[in-house]
CSV table of C-alpha atoms and ligand atoms in Angstrom, one decimal:
chain,number,residue,atom,x,y,z
A,1,MET,CA,0.0,0.0,0.0
A,2,PRO,CA,1.4,3.4,-0.9
A,3,ASP,CA,2.1,5.8,2.0
A,4,ALA,CA,-0.8,8.0,3.0
A,5,ARG,CA,-0.4,11.5,4.3
A,6,PHE,CA,-2.9,13.7,6.1
A,7,THR,CA,-1.5,17.2,5.5
A,8,PHE,CA,-2.3,20.3,7.5
A,9,PRO,CA,-2.4,23.8,6.1
A,10,LYS,CA,0.8,25.8,5.8
A,11,GLY,CA,1.4,27.9,9.0
A,12,PHE,CA,-0.7,25.5,11.2
A,13,LEU,CA,0.4,26.0,14.8
A,14,TRP,CA,1.7,22.9,16.6
A,15,GLY,CA,2.5,23.3,20.2
A,16,THR,CA,1.9,22.3,23.8
A,17,SER,CA,-0.1,23.9,26.5
A,18,SER,CA,0.9,24.8,30.0
A,19,SER,CA,-0.4,27.1,32.8
A,20,ALA,CA,1.4,29.2,35.4
A,21,TYR,CA,0.5,27.5,38.6
A,22,GLN,CA,1.0,23.9,37.3
A,23,PHE,CA,4.5,24.6,36.0
A,24,GLU,CA,6.2,27.5,37.8
A,25,GLY,CA,6.5,26.1,41.3
A,26,ASN,CA,7.0,28.1,44.5
A,27,SER,CA,3.8,30.1,43.9
A,28,LYS,CA,2.5,30.8,47.3
A,29,ASN,CA,0.4,34.0,47.0
A,30,ASN,CA,-2.7,32.5,45.6
A,31,GLN,CA,-5.7,30.5,46.8
A,32,TRP,CA,-4.5,27.2,45.3
A,33,HIS,CA,-1.4,27.2,47.5
A,34,ARG,CA,-3.6,27.8,50.5
A,35,TRP,CA,-6.0,25.0,49.4
A,36,GLU,CA,-3.2,22.5,49.2
A,37,GLN,CA,-2.2,23.1,52.7
A,38,GLU,CA,-5.5,21.9,54.0
A,39,PRO,CA,-5.5,18.2,54.8
A,40,GLY,CA,-7.4,15.9,52.4
A,41,ARG,CA,-7.7,18.4,49.6
A,42,ILE,CA,-5.1,16.9,47.2
A,43,ALA,CA,-4.6,13.2,46.3
A,44,GLU,CA,-2.0,11.5,48.5
A,45,GLY,CA,-1.4,14.8,50.3
A,46,HIS,CA,0.7,16.1,47.3
A,47,THR,CA,1.5,19.7,46.9
A,48,CYS,CA,2.6,21.6,43.8
A,49,GLY,CA,6.0,22.4,45.3
A,50,LEU,CA,8.6,23.2,42.7
A,51,ALA,CA,6.4,21.8,39.9
A,52,ALA,CA,8.4,21.9,36.6
A,53,ASP,CA,10.5,24.8,38.2
A,54,TRP,CA,9.7,27.3,35.4
A,55,TRP,CA,9.9,30.1,37.9
A,56,GLY,CA,13.4,28.9,38.7
A,57,GLY,CA,14.3,29.2,35.0
A,58,ARG,CA,13.7,25.6,33.7
A,59,TRP,CA,11.4,26.9,31.1
A,60,ARG,CA,14.5,27.4,29.1
A,61,GLU,CA,15.5,23.8,28.9
A,62,ASP,CA,11.8,22.9,28.2
A,63,ILE,CA,11.3,25.3,25.4
A,64,ASP,CA,14.6,24.0,23.9
A,65,ARG,CA,13.0,20.6,23.9
A,66,ALA,CA,9.9,22.0,22.2
A,67,MET,CA,12.0,23.7,19.6
A,68,GLU,CA,14.1,20.6,19.0
A,69,ASP,CA,10.9,18.6,18.6
A,70,GLY,CA,9.9,20.9,15.8
A,71,HIS,CA,7.0,22.7,17.7
A,72,ASN,CA,6.3,26.2,16.4
A,73,ALA,CA,4.1,27.4,19.3
A,74,LEU,CA,3.7,27.3,23.1
A,75,ARG,CA,0.8,28.2,25.3
A,76,PHE,CA,1.8,29.4,28.7
A,77,GLY,CA,0.3,31.3,31.6
A,78,ILE,CA,0.9,34.5,33.5
A,79,GLU,CA,0.3,34.4,37.3
A,80,TRP,CA,-1.9,37.3,38.5
A,81,SER,CA,-0.6,36.9,42.1
A,82,ARG,CA,3.0,37.5,40.9
A,83,ILE,CA,2.2,40.5,38.8
A,84,GLN,CA,-0.1,42.1,41.4
A,85,PRO,CA,1.0,40.6,44.8
A,86,GLU,CA,-1.1,43.2,46.6
A,87,PRO,CA,-4.0,45.4,45.4
A,88,ASP,CA,-1.8,48.5,45.1
A,89,ARG,CA,1.5,46.9,44.1
A,90,TRP,CA,2.7,45.8,40.7
A,91,ASP,CA,5.8,43.7,40.6
A,92,GLU,CA,7.9,44.9,37.6
A,93,GLN,CA,10.5,42.2,38.1
A,94,ALA,CA,7.9,39.5,37.7
A,95,LEU,CA,6.8,41.2,34.4
A,96,ASP,CA,10.4,41.2,33.3
A,97,ARG,CA,10.6,37.4,33.9
A,98,TYR,CA,7.7,36.9,31.6
A,99,LEU,CA,9.3,39.2,29.1
A,100,ASP,CA,12.4,37.1,29.3
A,101,MET,CA,10.4,34.0,28.5
A,102,LEU,CA,8.7,35.7,25.6
A,103,ARG,CA,12.1,36.6,24.2
A,104,GLY,CA,13.2,33.1,24.7
A,105,LEU,CA,10.2,31.8,22.7
A,106,ASP,CA,10.8,34.4,20.0
A,107,GLN,CA,14.5,33.3,19.6
A,108,ARG,CA,13.4,29.7,19.2
A,109,GLY,CA,10.6,30.4,16.7
A,110,LEU,CA,7.8,29.5,19.1
A,111,PHE,CA,4.6,31.5,18.7
A,112,PRO,CA,3.3,32.5,22.1
A,113,LEU,CA,-0.3,32.0,23.2
A,114,VAL,CA,-0.6,33.7,26.6
A,115,THR,CA,-3.2,32.9,29.2
A,116,LEU,CA,-4.0,35.5,31.8
A,117,HIS,CA,-6.0,33.4,34.2
A,118,HIS,CA,-5.8,29.7,34.8
A,119,PHE,CA,-7.7,28.8,38.0
A,120,THR,CA,-5.5,30.9,40.4
A,121,ASP,CA,-6.4,34.1,42.1
A,122,PRO,CA,-4.2,36.3,44.3
A,123,LEU,CA,-4.9,35.8,48.0
A,124,TRP,CA,-6.1,39.4,48.3
A,125,VAL,CA,-8.7,38.6,45.7
A,126,THR,CA,-9.7,35.5,47.5
A,127,GLU,CA,-10.1,37.5,50.7
A,128,MET,CA,-12.6,39.7,48.9
A,129,GLY,CA,-14.7,36.7,48.2
A,130,GLY,CA,-13.0,35.9,44.9
A,131,TRP,CA,-15.3,35.9,41.8
A,132,GLU,CA,-18.3,36.0,44.0
A,133,ASN,CA,-17.5,39.7,44.5
A,134,ASP,CA,-18.8,42.0,41.8
A,135,GLU,CA,-15.7,44.2,42.0
A,136,VAL,CA,-13.4,41.4,40.9
A,137,PRO,CA,-14.1,41.6,37.1
A,138,ALA,CA,-12.9,45.2,36.9
A,139,LEU,CA,-9.8,44.4,38.9
A,140,PHE,CA,-9.1,41.6,36.6
A,141,GLY,CA,-9.4,44.0,33.7
A,142,LYS,CA,-6.8,46.3,35.3
A,143,TYR,CA,-4.4,43.4,35.7
A,144,ALA,CA,-5.0,42.5,32.0
A,145,ALA,CA,-4.3,46.1,31.0
A,146,ARG,CA,-1.0,46.2,33.0
A,147,VAL,CA,0.2,42.9,31.4
A,148,ALA,CA,-0.8,44.0,27.9
A,149,GLU,CA,1.1,47.3,28.3
A,150,ALA,CA,4.2,45.4,29.4
A,151,ILE,CA,4.3,42.5,26.9
A,152,HIS,CA,2.2,43.4,23.9
A,153,SER,CA,5.1,43.8,21.6
A,154,TYR,CA,5.7,40.0,21.9
A,155,VAL,CA,2.1,38.8,22.0
A,156,THR,CA,-0.6,38.9,19.3
A,157,THR,CA,-3.0,36.3,20.7
A,158,TRP,CA,-4.4,36.3,24.2
A,159,ILE,CA,-6.5,33.9,26.3
A,160,THR,CA,-8.3,35.9,29.0
A,161,ILE,CA,-9.6,33.1,31.2
A,162,ASN,CA,-9.1,29.3,31.1
A,163,GLU,CA,-12.2,27.2,31.4
A,164,PRO,CA,-14.5,29.5,33.3
A,165,ASN,CA,-17.1,26.7,33.4
A,166,VAL,CA,-14.6,24.4,35.2
A,167,MET,CA,-13.6,27.2,37.6
A,168,ALA,CA,-17.2,28.0,38.6
A,169,VAL,CA,-18.6,24.5,38.8
A,170,LEU,CA,-15.7,22.8,40.5
A,171,GLY,CA,-15.2,25.6,42.9
A,172,TRP,CA,-18.7,26.6,43.8
A,173,LEU,CA,-21.1,23.8,42.8
A,174,LEU,CA,-19.1,20.6,43.4
A,175,GLY,CA,-16.8,21.9,46.0
A,176,GLU,CA,-13.7,20.1,44.6
A,177,PHE,CA,-11.7,23.3,43.8
A,178,PRO,CA,-11.3,26.3,46.1
A,179,PRO,CA,-13.3,27.7,47.7
A,180,GLY,CA,-15.0,24.4,48.1
A,181,LYS,CA,-18.6,25.6,48.1
A,182,GLN,CA,-21.7,23.8,47.0
A,183,ASP,CA,-24.3,26.4,46.2
A,184,LEU,CA,-26.1,26.8,42.9
A,185,ASP,CA,-27.0,30.5,43.2
A,186,THR,CA,-23.4,31.5,44.0
A,187,THR,CA,-22.2,29.4,41.1
A,188,LEU,CA,-24.4,31.4,38.8
A,189,THR,CA,-23.0,34.6,40.2
A,190,VAL,CA,-19.5,33.4,39.7
A,191,MET,CA,-20.3,32.3,36.1
A,192,VAL,CA,-21.6,35.8,35.3
A,193,ASN,CA,-18.6,37.5,37.0
A,194,LEU,CA,-16.1,35.4,35.2
A,195,ALA,CA,-17.9,36.5,31.9
A,196,ARG,CA,-17.6,40.1,33.1
A,197,GLY,CA,-14.0,39.5,33.9
A,198,HIS,CA,-13.4,38.2,30.4
A,199,ALA,CA,-15.1,41.1,28.9
A,200,ALA,CA,-13.2,43.6,31.0
A,201,ALA,CA,-9.9,41.9,30.0
A,202,TYR,CA,-11.0,41.8,26.3
A,203,GLN,CA,-11.7,45.6,26.3
A,204,ALA,CA,-8.5,46.4,28.3
A,205,ILE,CA,-6.2,44.5,25.9
A,206,LYS,CA,-7.9,46.0,22.8
A,207,GLN,CA,-7.3,49.5,24.2
A,208,VAL,CA,-3.6,48.8,24.5
A,209,GLN,CA,-3.4,46.7,21.3
A,210,PRO,CA,-6.4,47.2,18.9
A,211,GLU,CA,-5.1,44.6,16.5
A,212,ALA,CA,-4.7,41.9,19.3
A,213,ARG,CA,-6.7,38.7,19.0
A,214,VAL,CA,-8.4,37.9,22.2
A,215,GLY,CA,-10.5,34.9,23.3
A,216,PHE,CA,-10.9,32.4,26.0
A,217,ALA,CA,-10.1,28.6,26.4
A,218,HIS,CA,-13.3,26.7,26.7
A,219,ALA,CA,-13.7,23.2,28.3
A,220,TYR,CA,-15.9,21.4,25.9
A,221,ARG,CA,-17.3,17.9,26.6
A,222,GLY,CA,-19.5,15.7,24.4
A,223,PHE,CA,-22.8,14.7,26.1
A,224,HIS,CA,-24.9,11.9,24.7
A,225,PRO,CA,-28.2,10.4,26.1
A,226,HIS,CA,-27.4,7.2,27.9
A,227,HIS,CA,-30.3,5.5,26.1
A,228,LYS,CA,-30.6,7.2,22.7
A,229,ALA,CA,-34.4,6.7,22.5
A,230,ASN,CA,-35.2,7.8,26.0
A,231,PRO,CA,-36.6,11.3,26.0
A,232,LEU,CA,-35.6,12.1,29.6
A,233,ASP,CA,-32.0,11.1,28.9
A,234,GLN,CA,-32.2,13.2,25.7
A,235,ILE,CA,-33.3,16.2,27.8
A,236,ALA,CA,-30.6,15.6,30.4
A,237,ALA,CA,-27.9,15.4,27.8
A,238,ARG,CA,-29.2,18.6,26.1
A,239,LEU,CA,-29.3,20.5,29.4
A,240,HIS,CA,-25.7,19.5,30.0
A,241,HIS,CA,-24.7,20.6,26.5
A,242,GLN,CA,-26.4,24.0,26.9
A,243,ALA,CA,-25.1,24.7,30.4
A,244,TRP,CA,-21.6,23.4,30.0
A,245,ASN,CA,-20.7,23.9,26.3
A,246,GLU,CA,-22.9,26.7,25.0
A,247,PHE,CA,-23.2,29.2,27.9
A,248,TYR,CA,-19.9,31.0,27.4
A,249,PRO,CA,-19.3,31.0,23.6
A,250,ALA,CA,-22.9,32.1,23.1
A,251,LEU,CA,-22.6,34.8,25.7
A,252,PHE,CA,-19.4,36.1,24.2
A,253,ARG,CA,-21.2,36.3,20.8
A,254,ASP,CA,-24.5,37.9,21.8
A,255,GLY,CA,-24.1,39.3,25.3
A,256,LYS,CA,-26.8,37.2,26.8
A,257,ALA,CA,-26.2,35.0,29.8
A,258,ARG,CA,-28.7,32.1,29.7
A,259,LEU,CA,-29.0,30.9,33.3
A,260,LEU,CA,-31.3,28.0,33.7
A,261,ALA,CA,-34.6,29.9,34.1
A,262,ARG,CA,-33.6,33.4,33.3
A,263,THR,CA,-31.5,35.5,30.9
A,264,ILE,CA,-29.3,38.3,31.9
A,265,GLU,CA,-28.1,41.0,29.4
A,266,LEU,CA,-24.3,41.6,29.5
A,267,PRO,CA,-23.8,44.0,26.7
A,268,GLU,CA,-20.1,44.5,27.5
A,269,ALA,CA,-19.6,40.8,26.7
A,270,GLU,CA,-21.1,40.9,23.2
A,271,ASN,CA,-18.6,40.1,20.4
A,272,THR,CA,-15.7,39.5,22.8
A,273,GLN,CA,-14.2,36.5,21.1
A,274,ASP,CA,-11.8,37.0,18.2
A,275,PHE,CA,-11.2,33.2,18.2
A,276,LEU,CA,-12.5,30.3,20.2
A,277,GLY,CA,-10.1,28.1,22.1
A,278,ILE,CA,-11.3,24.6,22.6
A,279,ASN,CA,-10.0,22.3,25.3
A,280,TYR,CA,-11.2,18.8,24.4
A,281,TYR,CA,-10.5,15.7,26.4
A,282,THR,CA,-13.5,13.4,26.4
A,283,SER,CA,-17.3,12.8,26.2
A,284,GLU,CA,-19.9,11.2,28.4
A,285,ARG,CA,-23.3,9.6,28.4
A,286,VAL,CA,-25.9,11.2,30.5
A,287,ARG,CA,-28.8,9.4,32.2
A,288,PHE,CA,-31.8,11.2,33.8
A,289,SER,CA,-31.9,10.8,37.6
A,290,LEU,CA,-34.3,12.5,39.9
A,291,ARG,CA,-32.1,11.7,42.8
A,292,ALA,CA,-29.2,13.7,41.4
A,293,GLY,CA,-31.2,16.8,42.2
A,294,ARG,CA,-31.1,20.3,40.8
A,295,THR,CA,-27.4,20.8,41.3
A,296,GLY,CA,-26.7,17.6,39.4
A,297,LEU,CA,-29.0,18.8,36.6
A,298,TYR,CA,-31.1,15.7,37.4
A,299,SER,CA,-28.6,13.3,35.8
A,300,ARG,CA,-25.8,10.8,36.2
A,301,ARG,CA,-22.9,10.7,33.9
A,302,SER,CA,-20.6,7.8,32.8
A,303,TYR,CA,-18.2,6.8,30.0
A,304,ASP,CA,-19.2,4.7,27.0
A,305,PRO,CA,-18.1,1.2,28.1
A,306,ASP,CA,-16.8,0.7,24.6
A,307,ALA,CA,-14.4,3.7,24.6
A,308,PRO,CA,-10.8,2.9,25.5
A,309,LEU,CA,-9.9,4.3,28.9
A,310,SER,CA,-6.7,6.0,30.1
A,311,PRO,CA,-4.7,4.0,32.7
A,312,ASN,CA,-6.4,5.6,35.7
A,313,ASP,CA,-9.8,5.6,34.0
A,314,MET,CA,-9.7,9.4,33.9
A,315,ILE,CA,-10.2,9.9,30.2
A,316,ALA,CA,-12.2,7.9,27.7
A,317,SER,CA,-10.8,8.3,24.2
A,318,THR,CA,-13.7,9.6,22.0
A,319,PRO,CA,-12.0,11.1,19.0
A,320,GLN,CA,-15.2,11.3,16.9
A,321,ASP,CA,-16.7,13.7,19.4
A,322,PHE,CA,-13.6,15.8,19.0
A,323,PHE,CA,-14.6,16.2,15.4
A,324,HIS,CA,-18.2,17.0,16.5
A,325,ALA,CA,-16.8,19.6,18.9
A,326,LEU,CA,-15.0,21.3,16.1
A,327,GLU,CA,-18.1,21.1,13.9
A,328,TRP,CA,-20.3,22.6,16.6
A,329,ALA,CA,-17.8,25.4,17.2
A,330,ARG,CA,-18.1,26.7,13.6
A,331,GLN,CA,-21.4,28.3,14.5
A,332,PHE,CA,-19.5,31.0,16.3
A,333,GLU,CA,-17.9,32.1,13.1
A,334,VAL,CA,-14.5,32.8,14.5
A,335,PRO,CA,-11.2,31.0,14.0
A,336,LEU,CA,-10.7,28.0,16.2
A,337,ILE,CA,-7.6,26.9,18.2
A,338,VAL,CA,-7.4,23.6,19.9
A,339,THR,CA,-5.9,25.0,23.1
A,340,GLU,CA,-5.7,21.7,24.9
A,341,ASN,CA,-6.0,18.0,24.1
A,342,GLY,CA,-4.2,15.1,25.7
A,343,THR,CA,-4.3,12.5,28.3
A,344,GLU,CA,-2.7,11.2,31.5
A,345,ASP,CA,-0.6,8.1,30.9
A,346,SER,CA,2.7,7.5,32.6
A,347,GLU,CA,3.4,4.4,30.5
A,348,ASP,CA,2.7,6.2,27.2
A,349,SER,CA,0.9,3.5,25.4
A,350,PHE,CA,-2.7,4.8,25.5
A,351,ARG,CA,-1.4,8.4,24.8
A,352,ARG,CA,0.1,7.5,21.4
A,353,ASP,CA,-3.2,6.1,20.2
A,354,TYR,CA,-5.1,8.9,21.8
A,355,LEU,CA,-3.1,11.6,20.1
A,356,THR,CA,-3.1,9.8,16.7
A,357,ALA,CA,-6.8,9.3,16.7
A,358,HIS,CA,-7.6,12.9,17.8
A,359,ILE,CA,-5.2,14.5,15.3
A,360,HIS,CA,-6.7,12.3,12.6
A,361,GLN,CA,-10.1,13.6,13.4
A,362,MET,CA,-8.9,17.1,13.5
A,363,TRP,CA,-7.5,16.6,10.0
A,364,HIS,CA,-11.0,15.6,8.8
A,365,ALA,CA,-12.3,18.9,10.3
A,366,VAL,CA,-9.6,20.9,8.6
A,367,ASN,CA,-10.5,19.2,5.3
A,368,PHE,CA,-14.0,20.3,5.6
A,369,ASN,CA,-12.5,23.8,5.8
A,370,TYR,CA,-13.3,24.4,9.4
A,371,PRO,CA,-11.2,27.3,10.4
A,372,ILE,CA,-8.8,25.5,12.8
A,373,LYS,CA,-5.5,27.4,13.2
A,374,GLY,CA,-3.6,25.3,15.6
A,375,TYR,CA,-3.4,22.5,18.1
A,376,PHE,CA,-1.8,22.3,21.6
A,377,VAL,CA,-1.1,19.1,23.4
A,378,TRP,CA,-1.7,19.2,27.1
A,379,SER,CA,1.2,19.0,28.0
A,380,LEU,CA,4.9,19.3,27.3
A,381,VAL,CA,6.1,18.0,30.7
A,382,ASP,CA,4.3,16.3,33.6
A,383,ASN,CA,2.8,18.9,35.9
A,384,PHE,CA,0.7,19.4,39.0
A,385,GLU,CA,-2.8,18.1,38.2
A,386,TRP,CA,-4.8,20.1,40.7
A,387,THR,CA,-6.7,17.9,43.2
A,388,LEU,CA,-5.1,14.9,41.7
A,389,GLY,CA,-1.7,16.1,42.5
A,390,TRP,CA,1.1,14.2,40.8
A,391,THR,CA,-0.9,11.0,40.4
A,392,ARG,CA,-1.8,11.9,36.8
A,393,ARG,CA,0.9,12.4,34.3
A,394,PHE,CA,0.1,14.4,31.2
A,395,GLY,CA,3.5,15.2,29.8
A,396,LEU,CA,5.1,14.3,26.5
A,397,TYR,CA,8.1,14.3,28.8
A,398,GLU,CA,8.2,12.5,32.2
A,399,LEU,CA,9.2,14.7,35.1
A,400,ASP,CA,11.1,13.4,38.2
A,401,LEU,CA,10.0,15.9,40.7
A,402,ASP,CA,12.9,15.5,43.1
A,403,SER,CA,15.8,15.5,40.6
A,404,GLN,CA,13.9,17.7,38.1
A,405,ARG,CA,15.1,15.4,35.4
A,406,ARG,CA,13.0,15.0,32.3
A,407,ARG,CA,12.7,11.8,30.2
A,408,LYS,CA,11.2,11.7,26.8
A,409,ARG,CA,8.2,9.6,26.2
A,410,PRO,CA,7.6,8.0,22.8
A,411,SER,CA,4.6,10.3,22.2
A,412,ALA,CA,7.1,13.2,22.1
A,413,ASP,CA,8.7,11.6,19.1
A,414,LEU,CA,5.4,10.9,17.5
A,415,TYR,CA,4.4,14.6,18.0
A,416,ALA,CA,7.8,15.7,16.7
A,417,ALA,CA,7.3,13.7,13.5
A,418,ILE,CA,3.8,15.2,13.0
A,419,CYS,CA,5.3,18.7,13.5
A,420,ALA,CA,8.2,18.1,11.2
A,421,GLU,CA,5.9,16.9,8.4
A,422,ASN,CA,3.0,19.2,9.2
A,423,ALA,CA,1.1,15.9,8.6
A,424,LEU,CA,0.1,12.6,10.1
A,425,THR,CA,1.3,9.8,7.9
A,426,SER,CA,0.6,6.1,7.6
A,427,GLU,CA,4.3,5.5,8.5
A,428,MET,CA,3.8,7.3,11.8
A,429,VAL,CA,0.7,5.4,12.6
A,430,ARG,CA,2.4,2.1,11.8
A,431,GLU,CA,5.3,3.0,14.0
A,432,TYR,CA,3.6,4.7,17.0
A,433,ALA,CA,0.0,3.5,17.0
A,434,PRO,CA,-0.1,0.2,15.1
A,435,ARG,CA,-3.3,-0.8,16.9
A,436,LEU,CA,-5.1,2.0,15.0
A,437,PHE,CA,-3.6,1.2,11.6
A,438,GLU,CA,-6.5,-0.9,10.2
A,439,GLU,CA,-9.1,1.6,11.5
A,440,ILE,CA,-7.4,4.6,10.0
A,441,PHE,CA,-6.3,2.9,6.8
A,442,PRO,CA,-8.8,0.2,6.1
A,443,GLY,CA,-8.1,-2.4,3.4
B,1,LIG,C1,-7.1,22.2,32.5
B,1,LIG,C2,-5.7,21.9,32.9
B,1,LIG,C3,-5.6,20.4,33.4
B,1,LIG,C4,-6.1,19.5,32.2
B,1,LIG,C5,-6.0,18.0,32.5
B,1,LIG,C6,-7.8,21.2,31.7
B,1,LIG,O1,-9.1,21.1,32.0
B,1,LIG,O2,-7.1,23.5,31.8
B,1,LIG,O3,-5.2,22.8,33.9
B,1,LIG,O4,-4.3,20.1,33.8
B,1,LIG,O5,-7.4,19.8,32.0
B,1,LIG,O6,-6.9,17.6,33.4
């Protein structure tokens, strides 16, 4: 059989994704650090500690790796609590460190995608009640303006807030993230304030840099009725899709926050996405359940038993739903960037199949001319996985936390081959994901 090649458009961005808190280490002035100190919050009592030591300068060796592996982009985060350690103090040295990193990326030909908020708030913000407090969105806007002034000559594309739906729901509804609350009304307040924060940051960046492209990174999940023909399961799946997937991108298009029973007008949020960042990991089946109650949207969720599962059962590989996510995202009529996709897998067997299958599906979407501009694997190096601590390993490179040594996983080579060719080829699938060969190249 002749070699097949799924080629991507010229200039397609290939990178990895990271965040400030999960990589920098020694980041103590935010609510996540405080949360970690409370017993029982993090798996096995882990803490973020030195993480991948990017604050100590190890970003240099890691972006060398990215460059050597042929990546042409990197998504990284800026830590609000470092830039504005107190309400009336800006830390110029912290800004300089990020400038240094931006220069480092520039020298290595890595396009920077900058995230301003990825789950962490400065402690002084937490003490005001965090995103429950209606004053926080404007304060976030000021921080965005300060950062934009300092670094805009190196940055064209900005992510205001990472996964506002995850932040609000895990923090205020499920109680798994700080502040650990379980209250639906407060969750809705936080969802709206995060939207206001996004809008404030959008406007602030545009004032400094009118030509900037500003968007957010959206956690998308596929939801399917558990029993396809059951109308209650259908309603439950649709409710999940609306609340989880549609709320923010629709709001940033038309300025309307659709909250279960009512709609709030947020005119400042209208047309505040120049692109849509999609974080895609998996999809679920949804079954109607009265017992799950209002906060559980009257449903229970589970993985499709036929979908391959990651080693700790954390992620089901559902690549076709990745295609559907991209298809769904077209309705917003803005360019799309896959700002996260990847899986935990310390042994790196499942990951090779997962990446291959997802990149293959993305290629289909690209070939339907969906406006996809780039793809970022979560992640370059193992990093602190929030409440799961160090028990889940998402890196193309393994990290030994104590020695800070990195070791390449085979997926890093697979991804390097894809970057080098700007394509997924049958040869790569044969070498790195042979189990998928028949499926991708039948006959
Ligand atoms: C988050 C990352 C996280 C990843 C893997 C995403 O939802 O943005 O911070 O590490 O998922 O769970």
